[in-house]
CSV table of C-alpha atoms in Angstrom, one decimal:
chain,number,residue,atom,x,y,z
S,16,UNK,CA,-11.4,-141.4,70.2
S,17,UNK,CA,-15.0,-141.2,68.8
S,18,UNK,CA,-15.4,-143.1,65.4
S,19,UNK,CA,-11.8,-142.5,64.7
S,20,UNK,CA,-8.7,-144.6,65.0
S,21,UNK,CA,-5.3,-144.5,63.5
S,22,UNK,CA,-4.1,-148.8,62.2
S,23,UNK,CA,-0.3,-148.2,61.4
S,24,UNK,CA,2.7,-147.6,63.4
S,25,UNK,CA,5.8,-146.5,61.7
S,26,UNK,CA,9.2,-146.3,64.5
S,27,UNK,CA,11.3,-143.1,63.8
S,28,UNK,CA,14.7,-142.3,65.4
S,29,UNK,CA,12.8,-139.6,67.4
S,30,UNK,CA,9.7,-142.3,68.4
S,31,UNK,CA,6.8,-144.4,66.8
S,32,UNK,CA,4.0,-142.0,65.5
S,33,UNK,CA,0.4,-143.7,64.4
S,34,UNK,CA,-0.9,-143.3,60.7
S,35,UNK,CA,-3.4,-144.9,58.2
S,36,UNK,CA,-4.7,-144.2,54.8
S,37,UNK,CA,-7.7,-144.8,53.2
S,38,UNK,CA,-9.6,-144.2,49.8
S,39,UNK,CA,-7.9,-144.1,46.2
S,40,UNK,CA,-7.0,-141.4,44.3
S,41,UNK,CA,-4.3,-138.8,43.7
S,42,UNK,CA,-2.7,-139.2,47.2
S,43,UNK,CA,-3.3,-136.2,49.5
S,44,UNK,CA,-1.3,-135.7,53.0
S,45,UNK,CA,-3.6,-133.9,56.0
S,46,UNK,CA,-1.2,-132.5,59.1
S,47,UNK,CA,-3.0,-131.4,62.4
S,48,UNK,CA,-1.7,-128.5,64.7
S,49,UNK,CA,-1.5,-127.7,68.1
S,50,UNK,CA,-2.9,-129.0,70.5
S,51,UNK,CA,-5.0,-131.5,68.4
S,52,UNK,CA,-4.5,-134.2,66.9
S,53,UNK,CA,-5.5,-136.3,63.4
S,54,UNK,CA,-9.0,-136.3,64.6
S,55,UNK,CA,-9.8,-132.9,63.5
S,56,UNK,CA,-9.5,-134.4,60.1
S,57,UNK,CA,-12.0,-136.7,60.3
S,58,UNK,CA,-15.0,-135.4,58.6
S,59,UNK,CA,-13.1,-133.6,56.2
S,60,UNK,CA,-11.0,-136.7,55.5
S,61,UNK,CA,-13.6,-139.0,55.0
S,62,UNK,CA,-14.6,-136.7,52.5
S,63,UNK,CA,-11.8,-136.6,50.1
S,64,UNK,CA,-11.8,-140.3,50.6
S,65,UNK,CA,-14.5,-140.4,48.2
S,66,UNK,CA,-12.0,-139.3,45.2
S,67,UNK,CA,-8.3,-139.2,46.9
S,68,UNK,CA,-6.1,-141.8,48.9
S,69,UNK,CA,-5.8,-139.9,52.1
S,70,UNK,CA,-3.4,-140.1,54.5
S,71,UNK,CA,-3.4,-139.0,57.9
S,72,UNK,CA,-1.0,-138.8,61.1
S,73,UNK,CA,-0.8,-137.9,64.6
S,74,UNK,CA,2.5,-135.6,65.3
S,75,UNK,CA,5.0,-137.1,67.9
S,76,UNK,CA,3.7,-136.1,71.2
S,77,UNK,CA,0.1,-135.9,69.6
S,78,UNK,CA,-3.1,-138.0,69.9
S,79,UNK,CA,-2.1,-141.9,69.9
S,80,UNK,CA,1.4,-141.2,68.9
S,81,UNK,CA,4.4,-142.0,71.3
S,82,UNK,CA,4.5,-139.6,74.1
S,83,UNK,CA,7.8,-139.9,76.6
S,84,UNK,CA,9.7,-138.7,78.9
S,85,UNK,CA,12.8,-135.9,77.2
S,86,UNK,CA,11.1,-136.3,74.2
S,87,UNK,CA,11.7,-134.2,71.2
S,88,UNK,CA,8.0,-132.9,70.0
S,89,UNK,CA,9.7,-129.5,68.4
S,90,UNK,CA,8.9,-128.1,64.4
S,91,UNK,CA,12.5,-129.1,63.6
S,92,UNK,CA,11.8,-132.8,64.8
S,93,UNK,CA,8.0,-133.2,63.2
S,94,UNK,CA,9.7,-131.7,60.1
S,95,UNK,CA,12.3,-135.1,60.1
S,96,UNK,CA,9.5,-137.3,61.2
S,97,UNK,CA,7.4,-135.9,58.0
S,98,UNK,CA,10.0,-136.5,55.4
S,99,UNK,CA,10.4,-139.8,56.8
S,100,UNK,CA,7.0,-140.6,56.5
S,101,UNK,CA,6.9,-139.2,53.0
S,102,UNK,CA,9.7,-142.2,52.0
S,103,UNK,CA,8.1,-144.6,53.7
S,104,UNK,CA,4.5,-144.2,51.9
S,105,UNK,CA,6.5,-143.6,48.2
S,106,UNK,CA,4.6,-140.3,47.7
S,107,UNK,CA,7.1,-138.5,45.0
S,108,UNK,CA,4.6,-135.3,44.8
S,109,UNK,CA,1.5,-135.4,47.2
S,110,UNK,CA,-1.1,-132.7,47.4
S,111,UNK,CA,-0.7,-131.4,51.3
S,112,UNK,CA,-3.1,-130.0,53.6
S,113,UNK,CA,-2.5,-128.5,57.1
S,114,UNK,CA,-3.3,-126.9,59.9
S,115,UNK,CA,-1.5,-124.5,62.3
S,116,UNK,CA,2.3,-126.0,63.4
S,117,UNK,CA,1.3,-128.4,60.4
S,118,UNK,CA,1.5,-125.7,58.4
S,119,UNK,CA,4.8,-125.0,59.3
S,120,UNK,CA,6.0,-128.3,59.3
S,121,UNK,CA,4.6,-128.9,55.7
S,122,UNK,CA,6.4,-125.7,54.9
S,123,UNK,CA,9.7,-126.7,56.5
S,124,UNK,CA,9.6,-130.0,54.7
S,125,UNK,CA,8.9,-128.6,51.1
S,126,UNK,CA,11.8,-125.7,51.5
S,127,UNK,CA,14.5,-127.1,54.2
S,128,UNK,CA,14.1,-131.0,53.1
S,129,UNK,CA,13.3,-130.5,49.3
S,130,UNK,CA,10.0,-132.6,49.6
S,131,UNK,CA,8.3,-131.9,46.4
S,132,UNK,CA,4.4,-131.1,47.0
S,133,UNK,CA,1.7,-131.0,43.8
S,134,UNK,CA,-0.2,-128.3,45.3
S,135,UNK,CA,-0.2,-126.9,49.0
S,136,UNK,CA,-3.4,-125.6,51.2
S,137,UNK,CA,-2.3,-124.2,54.4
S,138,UNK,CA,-5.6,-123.6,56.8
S,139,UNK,CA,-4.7,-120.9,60.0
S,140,UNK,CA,-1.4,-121.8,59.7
S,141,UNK,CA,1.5,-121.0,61.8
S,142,UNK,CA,3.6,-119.6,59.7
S,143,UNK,CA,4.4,-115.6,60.7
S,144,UNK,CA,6.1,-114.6,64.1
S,145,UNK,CA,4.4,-113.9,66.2
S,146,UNK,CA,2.5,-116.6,66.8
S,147,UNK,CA,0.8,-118.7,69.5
S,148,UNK,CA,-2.5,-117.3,71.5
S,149,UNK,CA,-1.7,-115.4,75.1
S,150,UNK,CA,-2.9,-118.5,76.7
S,151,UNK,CA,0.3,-120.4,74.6
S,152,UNK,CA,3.0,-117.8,75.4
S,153,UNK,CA,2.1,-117.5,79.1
S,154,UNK,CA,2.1,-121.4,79.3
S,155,UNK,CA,5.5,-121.4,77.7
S,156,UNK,CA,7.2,-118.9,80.0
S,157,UNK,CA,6.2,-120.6,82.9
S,158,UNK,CA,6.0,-124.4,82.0
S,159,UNK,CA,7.3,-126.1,85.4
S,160,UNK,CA,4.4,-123.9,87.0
S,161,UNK,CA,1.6,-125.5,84.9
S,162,UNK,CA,3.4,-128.7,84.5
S,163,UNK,CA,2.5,-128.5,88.5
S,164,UNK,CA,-1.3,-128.5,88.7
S,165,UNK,CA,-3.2,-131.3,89.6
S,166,UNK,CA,-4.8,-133.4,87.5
S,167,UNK,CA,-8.5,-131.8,87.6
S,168,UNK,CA,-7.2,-128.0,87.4
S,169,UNK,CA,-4.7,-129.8,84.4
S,170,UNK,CA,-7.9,-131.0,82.7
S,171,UNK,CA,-9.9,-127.6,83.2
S,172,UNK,CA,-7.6,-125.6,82.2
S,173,UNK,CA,-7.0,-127.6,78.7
S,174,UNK,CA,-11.1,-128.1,78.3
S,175,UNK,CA,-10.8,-124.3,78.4
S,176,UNK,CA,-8.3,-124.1,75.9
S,177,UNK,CA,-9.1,-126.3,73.5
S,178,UNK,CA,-12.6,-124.6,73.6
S,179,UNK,CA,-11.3,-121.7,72.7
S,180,UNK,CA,-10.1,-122.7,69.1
S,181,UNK,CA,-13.8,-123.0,68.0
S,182,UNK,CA,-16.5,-120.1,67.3
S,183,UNK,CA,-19.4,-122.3,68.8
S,184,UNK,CA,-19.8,-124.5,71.4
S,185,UNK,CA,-17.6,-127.9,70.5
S,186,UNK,CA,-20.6,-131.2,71.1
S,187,UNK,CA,-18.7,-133.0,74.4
S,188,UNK,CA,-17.7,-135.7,72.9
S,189,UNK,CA,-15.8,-133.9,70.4
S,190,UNK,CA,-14.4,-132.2,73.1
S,191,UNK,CA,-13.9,-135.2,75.3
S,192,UNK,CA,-11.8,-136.5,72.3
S,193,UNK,CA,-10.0,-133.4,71.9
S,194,UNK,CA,-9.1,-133.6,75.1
S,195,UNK,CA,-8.6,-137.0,76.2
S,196,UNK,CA,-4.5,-137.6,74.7
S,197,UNK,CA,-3.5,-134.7,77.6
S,198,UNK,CA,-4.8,-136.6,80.4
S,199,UNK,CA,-2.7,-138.8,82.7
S,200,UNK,CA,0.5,-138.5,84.0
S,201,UNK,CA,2.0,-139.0,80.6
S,202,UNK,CA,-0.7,-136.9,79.1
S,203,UNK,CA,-0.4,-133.8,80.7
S,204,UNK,CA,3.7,-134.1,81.0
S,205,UNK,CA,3.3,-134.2,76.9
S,206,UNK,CA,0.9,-131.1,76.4
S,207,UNK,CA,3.6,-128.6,78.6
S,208,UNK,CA,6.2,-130.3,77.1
S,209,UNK,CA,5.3,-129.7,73.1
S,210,UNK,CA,4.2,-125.9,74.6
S,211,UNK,CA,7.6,-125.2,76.0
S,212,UNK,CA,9.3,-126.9,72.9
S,213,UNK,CA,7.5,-124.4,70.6
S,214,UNK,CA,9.7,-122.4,68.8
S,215,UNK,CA,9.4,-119.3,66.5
S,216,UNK,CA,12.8,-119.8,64.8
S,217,UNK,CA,11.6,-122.4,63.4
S,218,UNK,CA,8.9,-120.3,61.5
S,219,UNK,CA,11.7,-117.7,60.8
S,220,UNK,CA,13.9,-119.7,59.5
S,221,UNK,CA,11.8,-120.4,56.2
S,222,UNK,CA,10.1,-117.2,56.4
S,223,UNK,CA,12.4,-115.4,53.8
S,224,UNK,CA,11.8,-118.3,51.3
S,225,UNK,CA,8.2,-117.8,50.8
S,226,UNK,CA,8.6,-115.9,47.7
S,227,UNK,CA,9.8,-119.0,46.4
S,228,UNK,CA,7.0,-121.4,46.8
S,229,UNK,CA,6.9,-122.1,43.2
S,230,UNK,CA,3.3,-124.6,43.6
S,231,UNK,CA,-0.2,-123.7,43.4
S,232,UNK,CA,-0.9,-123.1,47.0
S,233,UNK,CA,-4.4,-122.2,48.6
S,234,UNK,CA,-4.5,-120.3,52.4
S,235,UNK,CA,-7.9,-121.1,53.5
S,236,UNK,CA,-8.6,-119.1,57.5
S,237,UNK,CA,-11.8,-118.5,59.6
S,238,UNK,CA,-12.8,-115.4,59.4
S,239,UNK,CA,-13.2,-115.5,63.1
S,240,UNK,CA,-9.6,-116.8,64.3
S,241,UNK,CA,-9.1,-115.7,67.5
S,242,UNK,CA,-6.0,-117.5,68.2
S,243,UNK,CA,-4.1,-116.6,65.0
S,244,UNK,CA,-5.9,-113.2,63.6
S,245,UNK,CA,-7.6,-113.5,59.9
S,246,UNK,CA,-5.0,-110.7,58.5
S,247,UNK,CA,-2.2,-112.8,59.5
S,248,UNK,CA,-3.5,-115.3,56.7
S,249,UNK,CA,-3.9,-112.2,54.6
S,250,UNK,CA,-0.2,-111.5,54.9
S,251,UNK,CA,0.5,-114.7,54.2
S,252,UNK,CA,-1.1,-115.4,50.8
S,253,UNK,CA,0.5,-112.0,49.6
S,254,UNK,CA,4.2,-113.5,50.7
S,255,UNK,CA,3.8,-116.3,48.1
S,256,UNK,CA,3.4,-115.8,44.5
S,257,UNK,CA,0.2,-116.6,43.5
S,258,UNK,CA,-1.4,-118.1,46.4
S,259,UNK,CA,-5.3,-118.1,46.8
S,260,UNK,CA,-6.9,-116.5,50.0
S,261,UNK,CA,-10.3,-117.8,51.0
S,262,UNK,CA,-11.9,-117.0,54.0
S,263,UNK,CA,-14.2,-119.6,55.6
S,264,UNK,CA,-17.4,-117.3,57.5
S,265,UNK,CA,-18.1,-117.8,61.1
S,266,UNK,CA,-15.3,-119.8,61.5
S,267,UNK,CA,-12.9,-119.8,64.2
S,268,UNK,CA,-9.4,-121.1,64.3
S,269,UNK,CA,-10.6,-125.0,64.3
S,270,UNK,CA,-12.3,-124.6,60.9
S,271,UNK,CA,-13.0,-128.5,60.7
S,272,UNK,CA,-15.1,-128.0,63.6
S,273,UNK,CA,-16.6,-124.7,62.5
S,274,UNK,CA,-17.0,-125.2,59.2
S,275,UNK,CA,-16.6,-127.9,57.5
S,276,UNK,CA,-18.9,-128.1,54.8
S,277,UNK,CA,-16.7,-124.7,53.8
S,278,UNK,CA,-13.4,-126.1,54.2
S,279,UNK,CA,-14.7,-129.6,52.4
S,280,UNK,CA,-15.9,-127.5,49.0
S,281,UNK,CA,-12.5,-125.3,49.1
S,282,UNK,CA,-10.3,-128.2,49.3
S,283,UNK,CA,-11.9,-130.4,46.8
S,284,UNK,CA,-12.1,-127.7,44.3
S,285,UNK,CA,-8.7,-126.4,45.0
S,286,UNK,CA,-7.6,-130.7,44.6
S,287,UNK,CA,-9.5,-131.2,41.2
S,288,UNK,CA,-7.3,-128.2,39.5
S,289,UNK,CA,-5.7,-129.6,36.7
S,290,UNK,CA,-1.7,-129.0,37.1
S,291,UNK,CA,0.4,-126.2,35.0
């Protein structure tokens, strides 16, 4: 990937996933959705750097992590493989950001596995049934048939896709990098296998505890989210007590892309709050 690499490994139960940290700071934990990968985070990482030790991960199934054969790529699994991670780099009470199925995996985490958070940003989060664009939900009803294409319809059809997450035009080799983990054999195997994985009990299952997110937490959304609408985010922030709602303008649903200078100011602000 472009200016962008991930140095550690760390070997779960469920597979070896890539990480790395850099800066110091408070520590702050960035999670990536569907169907990208760490480097979303980049510029916005590099960023926080400045003030914050930053760490960043791909998802099992995602970017340079391990992608196999049977395996398990689902929210329940990425919300073991998070907690793990969370032991491993000694980070009691991290400040958390993420996006889409991060989002619900950072939510998981805090309310299923008791991982205590300092404060919580969730950008376009999935986190409210129902979720997932048409594209998703068609690909997820009839995986064998797409897990069937050849190779250059495969990589169209994802180019397409992934395009579709942004407002403007995404440079190519932003898109190239986007794109490139879902290529291959293994590659496209992994992206219809984490699609037909997908799972909205695994959003309603913690649904019903929002109300009792007891953190400061900040939903940041594009305004322009055409894969997850803006008044899902809307609905969101009202579910937990005393969250923040700021929109980012003439953003779509990869905000890092669209706007990151917006994103950037939002987070660090939301970061330098003092706590209680």
């Amino acid at each position: 990937m472009t200016h962008w690499t991930l140095h550690r490994t760390h070997t779960t139960a469920r597979g070896t996933v890539r990480w790395d940290r850099f800066g110091s700071g408070d520590p702050v934990v960035l999670l990536h959705g569907t169907p990208f990968s760490s480097y979303v985070w980049r510029d916005v990482a590099r960023a926080l750097a400045a003030t914050h030790e930053v760490y960043v991960w791909d998802m099992l199934g995602y970017g340079i992590s391990e992608q196999r054969d049977g395996q398990d790529v689902s929210l329940a699994a990425q919300t073991d493989v998070f907690a793990e991670l969370l032991d491993l780099w000694d980070l009691p009470a991290p400040a958390v950001v993420a996006h889409d199925v991060g989002g619900a995996v950072a939510l998981r985490t805090h309310l299923l596995r008791g991982a205590a958070y300092r404060r919580l940003a969730l950008v376009d989060a999935v986190a409210l049934a129902p979720w997932g664009s048409p594209f998703f939900r068609l690909v997820a009803e009839h995986t064998p048939v797409f897990e069937a294409l050849p190779a250059p319809l495969h990589e169209a059809l994802v180019r397409a896709y992934v395009s579709s997450a942004a407002r403007g035009a995404l440079p190519p080799p932003v898109l190239d990098a986007l794109v490139a983990p879902w290529l291959g054999e293994r590659g496209q195997a992994a992206f219809y296998r984490q699609i037909a994985q997908a799972d909205q009990r695994h959003t309603e299952q913690v649904r019903p505890r929002y109300p009792e997110l007891d953190l400061p937490v900040l939903v940041c959304w594009g305004e322009q989210d055409a894969w997850i609408p803006p008044e899902r985010g809307r609905e969101l922030a009202a579910l937990i007590p005393g969250a923040r709602l700021r929109m980012l303008r003439g953003a779509g649903h990869l905000v890092q892309q669209d706007a990151p200078a917006q994103l950037t100011a939002a987070l660090v602000e939301f970061l330098a709050e003092r706590d209680g």
